Amino acid sequence: MKNFLSKILASALLLVGASVASSAADEPIYTGIFNSRAVSGYDTVAYFTEGEPVKGDKKFRTDYMDAEWRFSSQANLDAFLADPAKYAPQYGGYCAWAMAGGYKASGDPKQWKIVDGKLYLNYNAEVKADWEVDIPGFIAKADVNYPEVVGLNETE
């Protein structure tokens, strides 16, 4: 019963996160409501080089896809500038599991995984565990959904 209730609570929290994420206009990069920092200000290169989330520093920042990206060192900033697509999280940092379901929810920089050289974020630890049950299947669905969900397929 406890596990069932925790799943219901997690689902409710995910829906709240999804509505918060959706309240920002169709943004390809998740930045939250109150700032323009991608990945909540974490250094995306550090996931690959240090194997853990590391907070970025405002001294080492750049703008990419209408978001501010922060890094923990000049070397990491330079690596990102050389190949942003290599280091930026998939689905703009939105939750990979939610994106597979066709909607946006915030991605938690502490709930991450690198798969085939790409960084994925999830909403929380429980959602990440659900996503890890079928990573290839969820990635395939999210790859299809992401452009539509964030409005990249829309013509002006």
Short mmCIF file of C-alpha atoms in Angstrom, two decimals:
data_model
loop_
_atom_site.label_atom_id
_atom_site.label_comp_id
_atom_site.label_asym_id
_atom_site.label_seq_id
_atom_site.Cartn_x
_atom_site.Cartn_y
_atom_site.Cartn_z
CA MET A 1 0.00 0.00 0.00
CA LYS A 2 2.86 2.38 0.86
CA ASN A 3 4.45 1.81 -2.56
CA PHE A 4 1.10 2.41 -4.26
CA LEU A 5 0.59 5.69 -2.40
CA SER A 6 4.11 6.85 -3.16
CA LYS A 7 3.50 6.17 -6.89
CA ILE A 8 0.28 8.20 -6.76
CA LEU A 9 2.09 11.06 -5.03
CA ALA A 10 4.96 10.91 -7.52
CA SER A 11 2.48 10.98 -10.42
CA ALA A 12 0.71 13.99 -8.92
CA LEU A 13 4.00 15.80 -8.44
CA LEU A 14 5.01 14.98 -12.01
CA LEU A 15 1.74 16.44 -13.30
CA VAL A 16 2.35 19.61 -11.26
CA GLY A 17 5.86 19.78 -12.71
CA ALA A 18 4.46 19.24 -16.17
CA SER A 19 1.97 22.08 -15.77
CA VAL A 20 4.74 24.36 -14.50
CA ALA A 21 6.95 23.38 -17.41
CA SER A 22 4.06 23.89 -19.81
CA SER A 23 3.33 27.33 -18.42
CA ALA A 24 6.55 28.55 -19.99
CA ALA A 25 5.78 29.03 -23.67
CA ASP A 26 6.97 26.31 -26.02
CA GLU A 27 10.63 26.57 -25.13
CA PRO A 28 13.05 24.02 -26.58
CA ILE A 29 15.28 24.36 -23.49
CA TYR A 30 13.88 23.92 -19.98
CA THR A 31 14.90 26.86 -17.79
CA GLY A 32 12.22 26.99 -15.14
CA ILE A 33 9.97 29.95 -14.50
CA PHE A 34 12.14 32.43 -12.66
CA ASN A 35 15.40 32.48 -14.65
CA SER A 36 16.88 31.56 -17.99
CA ARG A 37 19.48 29.03 -16.77
CA ALA A 38 19.59 25.71 -18.58
CA VAL A 39 19.99 22.61 -16.40
CA SER A 40 19.35 24.76 -13.30
CA GLY A 41 22.82 26.25 -13.68
CA TYR A 42 24.67 22.91 -13.65
CA ASP A 43 27.71 22.35 -15.86
CA THR A 44 26.64 19.95 -18.62
CA VAL A 45 30.22 19.14 -19.60
CA ALA A 46 31.01 17.95 -16.06
CA TYR A 47 28.57 15.04 -16.41
CA PHE A 48 30.88 13.67 -19.10
CA THR A 49 34.25 14.66 -17.63
CA GLU A 50 33.65 14.26 -13.88
CA GLY A 51 30.80 11.77 -13.92
CA GLU A 52 28.62 13.84 -11.61
CA PRO A 53 26.53 17.01 -11.51
CA VAL A 54 28.62 20.10 -10.77
CA LYS A 55 27.17 23.57 -10.31
CA GLY A 56 28.30 26.08 -12.91
CA ASP A 57 29.77 29.48 -12.10
CA LYS A 58 28.41 32.72 -13.53
CA LYS A 59 32.00 33.61 -14.51
CA PHE A 60 31.91 30.85 -17.11
CA ARG A 61 28.67 31.28 -19.04
CA THR A 62 27.30 31.46 -22.54
CA ASP A 63 23.95 31.83 -24.26
CA TYR A 64 22.74 29.00 -26.44
CA MET A 65 19.21 28.43 -27.79
CA ASP A 66 17.83 31.37 -25.77
CA ALA A 67 19.10 29.98 -22.46
CA GLU A 68 22.04 30.76 -20.19
CA TRP A 69 24.47 27.89 -19.72
CA ARG A 70 26.95 27.90 -16.84
CA PHE A 71 30.15 25.92 -16.41
CA SER A 72 32.54 25.19 -13.58
CA SER A 73 35.66 26.09 -15.58
CA GLN A 74 36.86 27.86 -18.70
CA ALA A 75 37.91 24.49 -20.12
CA ASN A 76 34.35 23.16 -19.81
CA LEU A 77 32.90 26.34 -21.32
CA ASP A 78 35.33 26.01 -24.24
CA ALA A 79 34.37 22.34 -24.74
CA PHE A 80 30.69 23.29 -24.84
CA LEU A 81 31.29 26.14 -27.27
CA ALA A 82 33.18 23.75 -29.57
CA ASP A 83 30.25 21.30 -29.70
CA PRO A 84 27.09 22.34 -27.81
CA ALA A 85 25.00 19.49 -29.23
CA LYS A 86 27.43 16.98 -27.72
CA TYR A 87 26.97 18.30 -24.19
CA ALA A 88 23.46 19.76 -24.06
CA PRO A 89 20.96 17.39 -22.46
CA GLN A 90 18.50 15.64 -24.71
CA TYR A 91 15.02 17.15 -25.02
CA GLY A 92 16.36 20.49 -23.85
CA GLY A 93 16.71 19.25 -20.28
CA TYR A 94 13.05 18.31 -19.91
CA CYS A 95 12.31 14.96 -18.25
CA ALA A 96 13.07 12.16 -20.72
CA TRP A 97 10.30 9.93 -19.33
CA ALA A 98 7.67 12.67 -19.59
CA MET A 99 8.80 13.53 -23.11
CA ALA A 100 8.31 9.88 -24.07
CA GLY A 101 4.72 10.32 -22.89
CA GLY A 102 4.29 13.39 -25.07
CA TYR A 103 4.47 16.18 -22.49
CA LYS A 104 6.94 18.43 -20.70
CA ALA A 105 8.07 18.12 -17.11
CA SER A 106 11.12 19.64 -15.50
CA GLY A 107 14.36 17.71 -15.54
CA ASP A 108 16.27 17.40 -12.27
CA PRO A 109 20.02 17.81 -12.86
CA LYS A 110 20.66 15.31 -10.06
CA GLN A 111 18.58 12.61 -11.82
CA TRP A 112 20.67 11.97 -14.90
CA LYS A 113 22.15 9.27 -17.08
CA ILE A 114 24.45 9.24 -20.08
CA VAL A 115 23.28 6.78 -22.73
CA ASP A 116 25.23 6.30 -25.97
CA GLY A 117 27.14 9.53 -25.31
CA LYS A 118 24.02 11.62 -24.68
CA LEU A 119 22.85 13.21 -21.44
CA TYR A 120 19.29 12.58 -20.24
CA LEU A 121 17.54 14.12 -17.22
CA ASN A 122 14.47 12.90 -15.36
CA TYR A 123 11.95 14.54 -13.05
CA ASN A 124 12.94 12.66 -9.87
CA ALA A 125 14.51 9.38 -8.72
CA GLU A 126 11.28 7.38 -8.96
CA VAL A 127 10.57 8.59 -12.49
CA LYS A 128 14.17 7.85 -13.44
CA ALA A 129 13.75 4.28 -12.15
CA ASP A 130 10.62 3.90 -14.30
CA TRP A 131 12.48 5.31 -17.33
CA GLU A 132 15.36 2.87 -16.79
CA VAL A 133 12.98 -0.10 -17.26
CA ASP A 134 12.99 0.52 -21.04
CA ILE A 135 15.49 3.24 -21.88
CA PRO A 136 15.69 2.47 -25.64
CA GLY A 137 11.90 2.39 -25.97
CA PHE A 138 11.41 5.63 -24.04
CA ILE A 139 14.19 7.36 -26.00
CA ALA A 140 12.62 6.29 -29.30
CA LYS A 141 9.25 7.73 -28.25
CA ALA A 142 10.76 10.93 -26.82
CA ASP A 143 12.85 11.51 -29.97
CA VAL A 144 9.61 11.58 -31.96
CA ASN A 145 7.66 13.66 -29.42
CA TYR A 146 10.19 16.37 -28.53
CA PRO A 147 9.95 18.52 -31.69
CA GLU A 148 6.15 18.48 -31.53
CA VAL A 149 5.90 19.05 -27.78
CA VAL A 150 8.15 22.13 -27.83
CA GLY A 151 6.84 23.49 -31.13
CA LEU A 152 9.90 22.91 -33.30
CA ASN A 153 7.68 21.50 -36.07
CA GLU A 154 5.51 24.59 -36.28
CA THR A 155 5.79 26.77 -39.33
CA GLU A 156 5.54 30.50 -38.98
#
